Coordinates of C-alpha atoms in Angstrom, one line a residue:
X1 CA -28.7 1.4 15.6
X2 CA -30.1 0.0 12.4
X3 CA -26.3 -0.8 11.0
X4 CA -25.0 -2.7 14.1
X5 CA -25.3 -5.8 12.3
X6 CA -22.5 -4.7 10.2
X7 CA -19.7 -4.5 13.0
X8 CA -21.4 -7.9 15.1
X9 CA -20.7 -9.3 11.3
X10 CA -16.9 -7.8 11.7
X11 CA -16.5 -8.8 14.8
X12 CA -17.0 -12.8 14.1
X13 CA -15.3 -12.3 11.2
X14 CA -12.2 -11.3 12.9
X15 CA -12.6 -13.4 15.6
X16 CA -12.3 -16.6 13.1
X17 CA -9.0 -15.1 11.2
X18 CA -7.8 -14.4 14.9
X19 CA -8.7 -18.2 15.8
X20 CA -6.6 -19.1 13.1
X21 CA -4.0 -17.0 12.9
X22 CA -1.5 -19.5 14.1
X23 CA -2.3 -22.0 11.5
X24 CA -1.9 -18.6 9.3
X25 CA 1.3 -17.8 10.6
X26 CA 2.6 -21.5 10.3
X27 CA 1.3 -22.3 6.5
X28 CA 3.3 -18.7 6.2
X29 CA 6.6 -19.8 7.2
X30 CA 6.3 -23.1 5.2
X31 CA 5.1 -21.1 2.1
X32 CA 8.0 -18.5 2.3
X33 CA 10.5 -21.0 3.4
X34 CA 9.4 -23.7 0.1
X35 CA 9.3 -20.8 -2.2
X36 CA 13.0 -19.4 -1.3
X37 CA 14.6 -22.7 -1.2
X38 CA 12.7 -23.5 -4.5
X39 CA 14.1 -19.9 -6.3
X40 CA 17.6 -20.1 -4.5
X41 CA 18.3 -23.3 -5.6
X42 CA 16.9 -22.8 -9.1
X43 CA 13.5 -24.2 -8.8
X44 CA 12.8 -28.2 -8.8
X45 CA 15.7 -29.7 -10.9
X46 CA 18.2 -27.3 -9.8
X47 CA 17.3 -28.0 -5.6
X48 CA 17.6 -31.6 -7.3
X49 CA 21.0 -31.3 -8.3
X50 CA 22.2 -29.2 -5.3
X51 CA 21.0 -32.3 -3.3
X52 CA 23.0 -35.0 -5.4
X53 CA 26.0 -32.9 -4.7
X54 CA 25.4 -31.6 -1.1
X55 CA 25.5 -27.9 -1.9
X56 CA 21.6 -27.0 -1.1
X57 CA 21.2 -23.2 -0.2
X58 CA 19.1 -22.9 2.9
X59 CA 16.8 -19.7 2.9
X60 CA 17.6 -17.4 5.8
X61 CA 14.4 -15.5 6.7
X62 CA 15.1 -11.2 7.7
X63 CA 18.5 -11.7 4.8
X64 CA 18.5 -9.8 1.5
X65 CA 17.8 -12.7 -0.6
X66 CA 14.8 -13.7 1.0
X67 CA 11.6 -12.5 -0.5
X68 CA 8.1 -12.4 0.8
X69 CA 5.2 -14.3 -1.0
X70 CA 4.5 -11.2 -3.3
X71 CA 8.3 -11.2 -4.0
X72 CA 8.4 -14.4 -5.3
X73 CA 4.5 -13.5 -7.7
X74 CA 6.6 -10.6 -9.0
X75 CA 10.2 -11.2 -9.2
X76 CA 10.5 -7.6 -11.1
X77 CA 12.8 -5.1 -9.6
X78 CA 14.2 -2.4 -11.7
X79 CA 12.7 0.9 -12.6
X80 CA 10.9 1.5 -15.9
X81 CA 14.1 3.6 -17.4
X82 CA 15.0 4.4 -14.4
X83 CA 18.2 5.6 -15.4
X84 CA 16.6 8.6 -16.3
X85 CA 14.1 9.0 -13.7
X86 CA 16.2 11.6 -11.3
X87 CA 16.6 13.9 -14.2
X88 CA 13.0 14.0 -15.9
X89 CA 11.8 14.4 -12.3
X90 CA 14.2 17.5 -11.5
X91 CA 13.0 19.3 -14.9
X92 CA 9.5 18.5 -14.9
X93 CA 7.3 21.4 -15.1
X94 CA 3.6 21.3 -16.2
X95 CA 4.8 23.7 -19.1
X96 CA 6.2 20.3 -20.8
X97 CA 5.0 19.2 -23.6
X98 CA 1.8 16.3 -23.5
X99 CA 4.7 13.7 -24.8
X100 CA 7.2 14.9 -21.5
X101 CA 4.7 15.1 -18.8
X102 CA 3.0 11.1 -19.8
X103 CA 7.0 10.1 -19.5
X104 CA 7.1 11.6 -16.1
X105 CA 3.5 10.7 -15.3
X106 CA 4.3 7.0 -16.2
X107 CA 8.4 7.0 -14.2
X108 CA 6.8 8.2 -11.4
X109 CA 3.5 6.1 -11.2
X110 CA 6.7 3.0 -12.0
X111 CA 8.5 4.2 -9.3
X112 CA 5.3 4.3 -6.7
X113 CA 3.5 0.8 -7.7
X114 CA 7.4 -0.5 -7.3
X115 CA 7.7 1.0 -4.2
X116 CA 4.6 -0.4 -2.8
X117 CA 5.5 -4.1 -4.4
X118 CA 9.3 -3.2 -2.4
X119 CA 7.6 -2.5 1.4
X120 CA 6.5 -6.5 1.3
X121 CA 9.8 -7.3 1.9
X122 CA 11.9 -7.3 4.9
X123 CA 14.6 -4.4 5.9
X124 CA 17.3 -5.7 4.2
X125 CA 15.6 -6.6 1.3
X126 CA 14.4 -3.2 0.7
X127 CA 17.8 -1.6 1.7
X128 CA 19.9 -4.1 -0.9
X129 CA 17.3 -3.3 -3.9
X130 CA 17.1 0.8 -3.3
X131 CA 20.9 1.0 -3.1
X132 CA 22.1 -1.4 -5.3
X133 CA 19.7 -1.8 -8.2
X134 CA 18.2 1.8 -7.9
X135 CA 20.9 3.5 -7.5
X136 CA 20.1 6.6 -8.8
X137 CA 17.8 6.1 -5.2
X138 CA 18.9 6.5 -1.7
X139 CA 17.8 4.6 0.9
X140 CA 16.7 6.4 4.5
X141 CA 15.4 3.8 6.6
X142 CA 12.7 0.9 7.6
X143 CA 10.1 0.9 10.6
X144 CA 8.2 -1.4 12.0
X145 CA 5.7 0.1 13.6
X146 CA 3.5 0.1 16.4
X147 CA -0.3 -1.1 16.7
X148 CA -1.5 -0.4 20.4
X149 CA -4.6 -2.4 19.3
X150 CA -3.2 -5.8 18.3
X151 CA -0.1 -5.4 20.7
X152 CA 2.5 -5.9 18.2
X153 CA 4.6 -4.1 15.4
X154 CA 2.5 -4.7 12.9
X155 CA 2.7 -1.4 10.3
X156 CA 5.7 -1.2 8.1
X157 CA 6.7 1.6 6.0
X158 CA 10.0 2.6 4.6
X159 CA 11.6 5.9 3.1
X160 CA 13.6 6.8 0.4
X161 CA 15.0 10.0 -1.4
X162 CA 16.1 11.0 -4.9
X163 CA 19.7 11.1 -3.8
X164 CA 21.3 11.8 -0.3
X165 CA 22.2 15.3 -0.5
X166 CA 19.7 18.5 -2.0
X167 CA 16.8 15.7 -3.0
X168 CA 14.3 16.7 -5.1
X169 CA 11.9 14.0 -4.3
X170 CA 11.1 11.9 -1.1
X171 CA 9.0 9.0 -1.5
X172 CA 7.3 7.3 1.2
X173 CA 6.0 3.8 1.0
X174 CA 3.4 1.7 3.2
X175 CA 3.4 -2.1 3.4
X176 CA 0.3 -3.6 1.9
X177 CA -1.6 -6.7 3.5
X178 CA 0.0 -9.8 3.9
X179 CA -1.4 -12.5 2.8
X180 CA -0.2 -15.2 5.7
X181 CA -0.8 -12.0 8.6
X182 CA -4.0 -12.7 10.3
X183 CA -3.5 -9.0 11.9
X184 CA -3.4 -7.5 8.7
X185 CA -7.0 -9.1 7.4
X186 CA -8.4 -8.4 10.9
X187 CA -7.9 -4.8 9.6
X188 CA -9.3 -5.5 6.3
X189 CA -12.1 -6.9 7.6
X190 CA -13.2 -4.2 10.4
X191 CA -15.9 -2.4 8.6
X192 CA -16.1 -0.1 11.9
X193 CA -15.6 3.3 11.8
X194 CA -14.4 6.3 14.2
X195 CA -16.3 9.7 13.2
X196 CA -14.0 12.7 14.1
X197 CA -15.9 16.0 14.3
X198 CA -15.3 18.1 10.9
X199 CA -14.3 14.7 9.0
X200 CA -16.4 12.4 9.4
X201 CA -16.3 8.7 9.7
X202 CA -12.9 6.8 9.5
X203 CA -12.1 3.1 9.3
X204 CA -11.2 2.6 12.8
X205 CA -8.6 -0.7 11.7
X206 CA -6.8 1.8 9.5
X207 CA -6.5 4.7 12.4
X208 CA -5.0 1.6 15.1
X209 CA -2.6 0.7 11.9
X210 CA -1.3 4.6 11.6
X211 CA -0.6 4.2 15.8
X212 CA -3.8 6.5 16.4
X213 CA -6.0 4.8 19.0
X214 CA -6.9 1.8 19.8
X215 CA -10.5 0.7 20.4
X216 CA -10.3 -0.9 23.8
X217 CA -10.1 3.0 25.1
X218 CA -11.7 5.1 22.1
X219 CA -10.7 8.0 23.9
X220 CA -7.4 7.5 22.7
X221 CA -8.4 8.4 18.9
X222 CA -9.9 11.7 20.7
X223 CA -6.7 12.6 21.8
X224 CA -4.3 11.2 19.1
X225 CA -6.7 12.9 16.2
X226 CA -7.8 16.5 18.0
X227 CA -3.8 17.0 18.9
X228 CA -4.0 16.4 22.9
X229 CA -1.4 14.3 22.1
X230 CA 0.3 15.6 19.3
X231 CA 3.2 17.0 21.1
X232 CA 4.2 13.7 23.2
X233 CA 7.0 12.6 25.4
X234 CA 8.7 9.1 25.8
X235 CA 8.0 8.5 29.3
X236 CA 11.2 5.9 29.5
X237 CA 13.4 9.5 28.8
X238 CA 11.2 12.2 30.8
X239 CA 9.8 11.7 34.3
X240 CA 6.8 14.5 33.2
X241 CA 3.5 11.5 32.3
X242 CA 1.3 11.9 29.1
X243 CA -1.6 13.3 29.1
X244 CA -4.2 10.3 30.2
X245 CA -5.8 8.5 28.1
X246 CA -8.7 6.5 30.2
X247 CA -6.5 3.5 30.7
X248 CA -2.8 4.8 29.3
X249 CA -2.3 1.4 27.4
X250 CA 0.3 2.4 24.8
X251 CA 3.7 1.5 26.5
X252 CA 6.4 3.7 27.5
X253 CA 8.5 4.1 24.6
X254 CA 6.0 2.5 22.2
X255 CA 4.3 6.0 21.2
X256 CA 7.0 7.2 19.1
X257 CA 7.6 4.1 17.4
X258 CA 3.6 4.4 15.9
X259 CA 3.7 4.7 12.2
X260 CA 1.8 8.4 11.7
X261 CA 4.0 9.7 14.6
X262 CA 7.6 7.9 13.0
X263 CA 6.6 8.7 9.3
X264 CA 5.7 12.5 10.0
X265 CA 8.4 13.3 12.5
X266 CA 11.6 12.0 9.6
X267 CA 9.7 13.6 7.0
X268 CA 10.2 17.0 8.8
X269 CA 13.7 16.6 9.2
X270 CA 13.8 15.6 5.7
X271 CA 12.0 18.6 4.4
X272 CA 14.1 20.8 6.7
X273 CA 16.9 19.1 5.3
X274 CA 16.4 19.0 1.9
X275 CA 15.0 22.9 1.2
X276 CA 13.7 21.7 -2.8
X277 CA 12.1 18.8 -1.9
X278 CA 8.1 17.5 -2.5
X279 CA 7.2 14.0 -1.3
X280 CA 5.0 11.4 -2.4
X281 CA 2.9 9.0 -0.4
X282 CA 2.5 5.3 -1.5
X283 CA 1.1 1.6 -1.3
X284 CA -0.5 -1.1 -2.4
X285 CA -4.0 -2.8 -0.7
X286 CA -4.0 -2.1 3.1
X287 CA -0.8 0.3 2.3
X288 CA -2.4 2.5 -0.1
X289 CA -5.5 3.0 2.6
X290 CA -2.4 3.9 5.3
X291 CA -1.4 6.1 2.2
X292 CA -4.2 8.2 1.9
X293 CA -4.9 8.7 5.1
X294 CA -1.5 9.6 6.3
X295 CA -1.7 13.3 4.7
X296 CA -5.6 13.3 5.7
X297 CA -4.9 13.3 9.1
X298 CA -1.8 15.8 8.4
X299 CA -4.3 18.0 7.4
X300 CA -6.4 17.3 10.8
X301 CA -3.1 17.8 12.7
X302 CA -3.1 21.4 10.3
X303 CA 0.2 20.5 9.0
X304 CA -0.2 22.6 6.3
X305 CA 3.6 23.7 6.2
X306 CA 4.6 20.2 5.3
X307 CA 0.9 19.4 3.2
X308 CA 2.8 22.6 1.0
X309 CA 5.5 20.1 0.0
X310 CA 3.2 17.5 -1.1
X311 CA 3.3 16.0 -4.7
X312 CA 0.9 13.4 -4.8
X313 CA -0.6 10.3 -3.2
X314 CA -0.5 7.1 -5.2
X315 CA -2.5 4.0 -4.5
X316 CA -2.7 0.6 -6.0
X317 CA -5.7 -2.0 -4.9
X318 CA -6.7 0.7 -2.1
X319 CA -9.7 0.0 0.2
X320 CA -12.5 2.6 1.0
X321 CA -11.0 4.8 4.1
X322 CA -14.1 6.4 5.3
X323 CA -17.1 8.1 4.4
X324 CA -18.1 10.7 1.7
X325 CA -17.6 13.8 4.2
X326 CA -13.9 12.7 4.2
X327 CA -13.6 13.5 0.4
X328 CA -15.2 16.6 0.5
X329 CA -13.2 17.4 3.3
X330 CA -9.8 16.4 1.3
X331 CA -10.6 18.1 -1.9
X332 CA -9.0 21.1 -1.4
X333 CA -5.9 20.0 -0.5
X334 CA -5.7 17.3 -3.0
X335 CA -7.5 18.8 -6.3
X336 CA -6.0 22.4 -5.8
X337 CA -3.9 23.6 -8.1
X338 CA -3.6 20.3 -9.9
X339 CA -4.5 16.9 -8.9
X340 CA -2.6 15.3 -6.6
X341 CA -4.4 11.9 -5.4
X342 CA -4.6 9.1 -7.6
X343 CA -6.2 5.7 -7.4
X344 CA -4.9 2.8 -9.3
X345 CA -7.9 0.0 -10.0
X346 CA -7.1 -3.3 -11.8
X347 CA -10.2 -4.7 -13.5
X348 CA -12.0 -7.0 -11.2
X349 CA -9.6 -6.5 -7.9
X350 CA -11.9 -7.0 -5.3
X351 CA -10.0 -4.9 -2.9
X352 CA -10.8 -1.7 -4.0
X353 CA -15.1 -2.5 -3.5
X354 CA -14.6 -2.9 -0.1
X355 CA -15.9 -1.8 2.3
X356 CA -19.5 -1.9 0.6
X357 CA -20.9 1.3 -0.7
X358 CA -24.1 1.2 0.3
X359 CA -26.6 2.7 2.7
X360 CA -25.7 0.1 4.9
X361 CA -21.8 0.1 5.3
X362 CA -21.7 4.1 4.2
X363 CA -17.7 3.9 2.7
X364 CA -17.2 5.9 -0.5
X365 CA -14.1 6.7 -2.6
X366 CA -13.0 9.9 -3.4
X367 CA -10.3 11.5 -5.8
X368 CA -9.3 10.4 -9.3
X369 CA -10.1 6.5 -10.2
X370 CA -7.5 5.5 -12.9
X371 CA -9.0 1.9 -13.8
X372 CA -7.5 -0.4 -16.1
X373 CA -9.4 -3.3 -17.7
X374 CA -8.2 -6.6 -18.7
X375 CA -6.2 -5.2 -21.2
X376 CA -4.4 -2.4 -20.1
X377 CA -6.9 0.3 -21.4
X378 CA -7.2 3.4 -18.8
X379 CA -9.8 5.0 -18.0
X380 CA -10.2 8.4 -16.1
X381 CA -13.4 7.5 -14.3
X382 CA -15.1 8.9 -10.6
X383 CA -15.5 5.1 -9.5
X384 CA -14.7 1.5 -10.6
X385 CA -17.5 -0.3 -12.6
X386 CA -18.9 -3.0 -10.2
X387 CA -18.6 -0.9 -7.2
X388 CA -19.8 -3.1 -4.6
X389 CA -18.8 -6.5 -6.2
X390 CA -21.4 -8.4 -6.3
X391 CA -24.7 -8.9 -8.8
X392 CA -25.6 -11.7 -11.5
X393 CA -24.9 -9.7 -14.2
X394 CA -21.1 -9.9 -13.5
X395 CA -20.7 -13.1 -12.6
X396 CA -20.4 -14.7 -15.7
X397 CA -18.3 -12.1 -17.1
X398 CA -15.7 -12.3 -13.7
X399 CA -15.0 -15.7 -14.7
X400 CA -14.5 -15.5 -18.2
X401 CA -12.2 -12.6 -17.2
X402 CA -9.9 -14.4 -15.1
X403 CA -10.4 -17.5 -17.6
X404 CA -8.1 -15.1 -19.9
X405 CA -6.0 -13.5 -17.4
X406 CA -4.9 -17.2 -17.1
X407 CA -4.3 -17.5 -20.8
X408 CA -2.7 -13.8 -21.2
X409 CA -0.3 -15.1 -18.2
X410 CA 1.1 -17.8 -20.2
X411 CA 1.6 -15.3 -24.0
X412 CA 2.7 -12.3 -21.9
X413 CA 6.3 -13.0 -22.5
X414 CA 5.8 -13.6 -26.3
X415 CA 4.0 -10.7 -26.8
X416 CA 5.4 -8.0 -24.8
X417 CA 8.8 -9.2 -23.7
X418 CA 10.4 -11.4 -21.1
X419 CA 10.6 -8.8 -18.8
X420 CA 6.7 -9.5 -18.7
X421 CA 7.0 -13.6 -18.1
X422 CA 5.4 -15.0 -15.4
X423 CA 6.6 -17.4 -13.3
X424 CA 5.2 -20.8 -11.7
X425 CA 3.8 -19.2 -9.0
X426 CA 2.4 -16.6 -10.7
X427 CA 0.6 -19.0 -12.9
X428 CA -0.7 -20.8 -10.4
X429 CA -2.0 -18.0 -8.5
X430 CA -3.8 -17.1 -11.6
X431 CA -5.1 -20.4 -11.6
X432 CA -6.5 -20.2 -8.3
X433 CA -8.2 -16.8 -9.8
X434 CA -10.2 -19.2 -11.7
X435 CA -12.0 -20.0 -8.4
X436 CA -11.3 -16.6 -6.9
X437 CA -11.1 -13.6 -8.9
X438 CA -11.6 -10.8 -7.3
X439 CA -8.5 -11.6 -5.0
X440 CA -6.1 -13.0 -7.7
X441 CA -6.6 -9.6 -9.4
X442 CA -5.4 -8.0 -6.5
X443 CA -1.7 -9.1 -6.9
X444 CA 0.6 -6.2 -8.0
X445 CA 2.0 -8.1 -11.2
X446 CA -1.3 -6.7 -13.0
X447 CA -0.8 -3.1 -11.3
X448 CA 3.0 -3.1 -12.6
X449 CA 1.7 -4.3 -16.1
X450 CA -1.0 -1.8 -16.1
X451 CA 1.2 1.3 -15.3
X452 CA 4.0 0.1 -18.0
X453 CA 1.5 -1.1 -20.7
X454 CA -1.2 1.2 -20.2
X455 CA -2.3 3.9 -23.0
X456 CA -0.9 8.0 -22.8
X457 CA -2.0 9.6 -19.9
X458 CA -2.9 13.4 -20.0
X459 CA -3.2 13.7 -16.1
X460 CA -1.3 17.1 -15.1
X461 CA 0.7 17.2 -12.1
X462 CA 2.4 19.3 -10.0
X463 CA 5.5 20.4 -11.1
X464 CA 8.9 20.5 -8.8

């Protein structure tokens, strides 16, 4: 009773970014739509000369040339040697030496924090990038998925193997938050929670994103999380009805298309498929809590014949899930015999502190922390310095931070390469960091820097 504050905070919170999620959605399409006719014309002078001469290419949004806002931060595509990242992944064994396993350590953390930068893009997007600049890749498919809560498909993921036939590796990938999708902040900025018996306490915006409940009938995530619905029919294909579920609002057809339900039904059939094959779990902000909490509630589900075939779970800018019962209740699975979760925090990303860890919000990390300060230094730490964001002590220091990030932005392609140059709107999203830093840090360009530039790891990981 004491903590109710908290969720009537939430509530008008997400009732404001739900009063403006038009206007959102709007300043969206002109933002998208500015920035692709801006980088398919060749910025300003060349959209300038395209006019003179009456050959202007007009962006065409859902086509394989159109990218997303975090597309056009990070314009990066290719794999960190990826030409040899099928091959050091098939031979990888924790036997290697500390030189072999950091390679793999560092292709496969390159190929994740890539991923998770890819599943901000549309389906074709995706498609056209795995197959024809990854090619060593192969790409299985694209869902948009389901949210019973906010009525819409609002959860995308995509899939993609090693190579199409006897894959080694399967690599699953969950879209982050956008940053024009008033859904998607709604859900970041639910700091309610669902307790399931023998787990504990769950962010209740990340179950409704997964497709497992929805809070206008909580008896849903009753039945989605303690199986009564884990073996469900489409009701549009099978006169037999579902189980009910106080006022049956998912829609015929709909259930199947959630993202837990979608996700874990093509990874069997991949695993059944490919008889070798381990997978790994990705994504960046929102898409690395989706991440995290997709092999959590495999383990719920007692899965345990696909949680066998788990290699790890690689997050970038991931939010608090739940509460500290939900670590302990992880750890075997994930610690045992080698680690196999990993958390990615940038310096000051702002992300990663929230919920608040406090006695009054109750959230808590769990698993490895791999945080990398302003200069690409790792550290192997339990949690992030600053945990909670906020205190006078690290004001000063934020701002000075994001003061050089600013200045690094506009050396980084002297100093480490042009593949490390930043672009226009890079800058100027750095330059907006000035003002905000905690979200600036958030973008994935730093979390692509920091697993390329970072110092040797010595992390061990399962082996294939």
């Amino acid at each position: 009773a004491d903590h109710r504050w908290v969720i009537a905070v939430s509530i008008i919170a997400r009732k404001i970014i739900g009063f403006l999620a038009k206007p959102m959605e709007y300043t969206g399409f002109v933002v998208d739509f500015t920035l692709n006719l801006l980088s398919q014309n060749g910025n300003i002078f060349g959209l300038l000369y395209s006019l003179l001469h009456g050959k202007v290419v007009i962006p065409r949004r859902g086509t394989e040339t159109f990218l997303s806002t975090i597309g056009q931060l990070d314009g990066r595509i290719d794999l960190y040697k990826g030409q040899y990242l099928t091959e050091q992944l098939r031979y990888s064994d924790v036997g290697q030496s500390g030189i072999e396993m950091e390679l793999v350590n560092r292709i496969l953390m390159d190929l994740c924090i890539m991923a998770s930068k890819l599943a901000y893009e549309n389906a074709e997007v995706v498609r056209n990038v795995v197959v024809d600049h990854w090619k060593q890749m192969h790409f299985v498919d694209f869902y948009n998925c389901w949210n019973d809560f906010e009525k819409e498909m609002s959860t995308q993921v995509f899939i993609l193997t090693d190579k199409p036939k006897d894959a080694t590796l399967i690599l699953i990938s969950f879209r982050g938050t956008e940053p024009f999708d008033a859904d998607d902040w709604c859900t970041d900025f639910d700091y309610s929670w669902y307790e399931i018996p023998k787990l504990g306490k769950v962010h209740m915006g990340f179950l409704e994103a997964l497709g497992l409940g929805n809070r206008a009938d909580t008896v849903t995530f009753q039945n989605h999380l303690l199986g009564k619905e884990a073996k469900f029919r489409d009701r549009s294909s099978d006169s037999e009805e579902l189980p009910s579920t106080g006022n049956d609002c998912i829609p015929p057809g709909k259930m199947e298309l959630t993202a837990y339900y979608a996700v874990k039904n093509k990874l069997k059939s991949l695993l059944e498929e490919h008889k070798k094959a381990k997978f790994v779990v990705t994504g960046h902000s929102l898409g690395g809590a989706l991440a995290i909490l997709f092999p959590t509630v495999l383990v719920l589900h007692d899965e345990m014949e696909i949680m066998h075939s788990l290699l790890g779970v690689y997050t970038f800018g991931q939010p608090r899930i739940g509460n500290e019962r939900i670590g302990r209740f992880m750890k075997a699975h994930l610690e045992s015999p080698v680690q196999k979760y990993f958390r990615v925090v940038y310096c000051n990303d702002m992300v990663p502190r929230l919920p608040y860890d406090d006695k009054t919000f109750s959230y808590k990390h769990f698993g490895v922390c791999l945080f990398y300060n302003s200069c690409y230094i790792e550290q192997k730490v339990d949690e992030e310095p600053n945990k909670n964001f906020f205190g006078l002590r690290y004001l000063i220091p934020v701002y000075l931070n994001a003061l050089w990030e600013l200045i690094r932005s506009l050396t980084m392609g002297y100093t480490h390469g042009p593949q490390y140059e930043e672009g226009w709107f890079s800058i100027f999203a750095r330059i907006l960091g000035l003002a905000f830093p905690g979200i600036s840090a958030h973008c994935p360009t730093d979390y692509v820097n920091s697993v390329r530039l970072g110092k040797e790891r010595t992390i061990q990981m399962s082996s294939f």
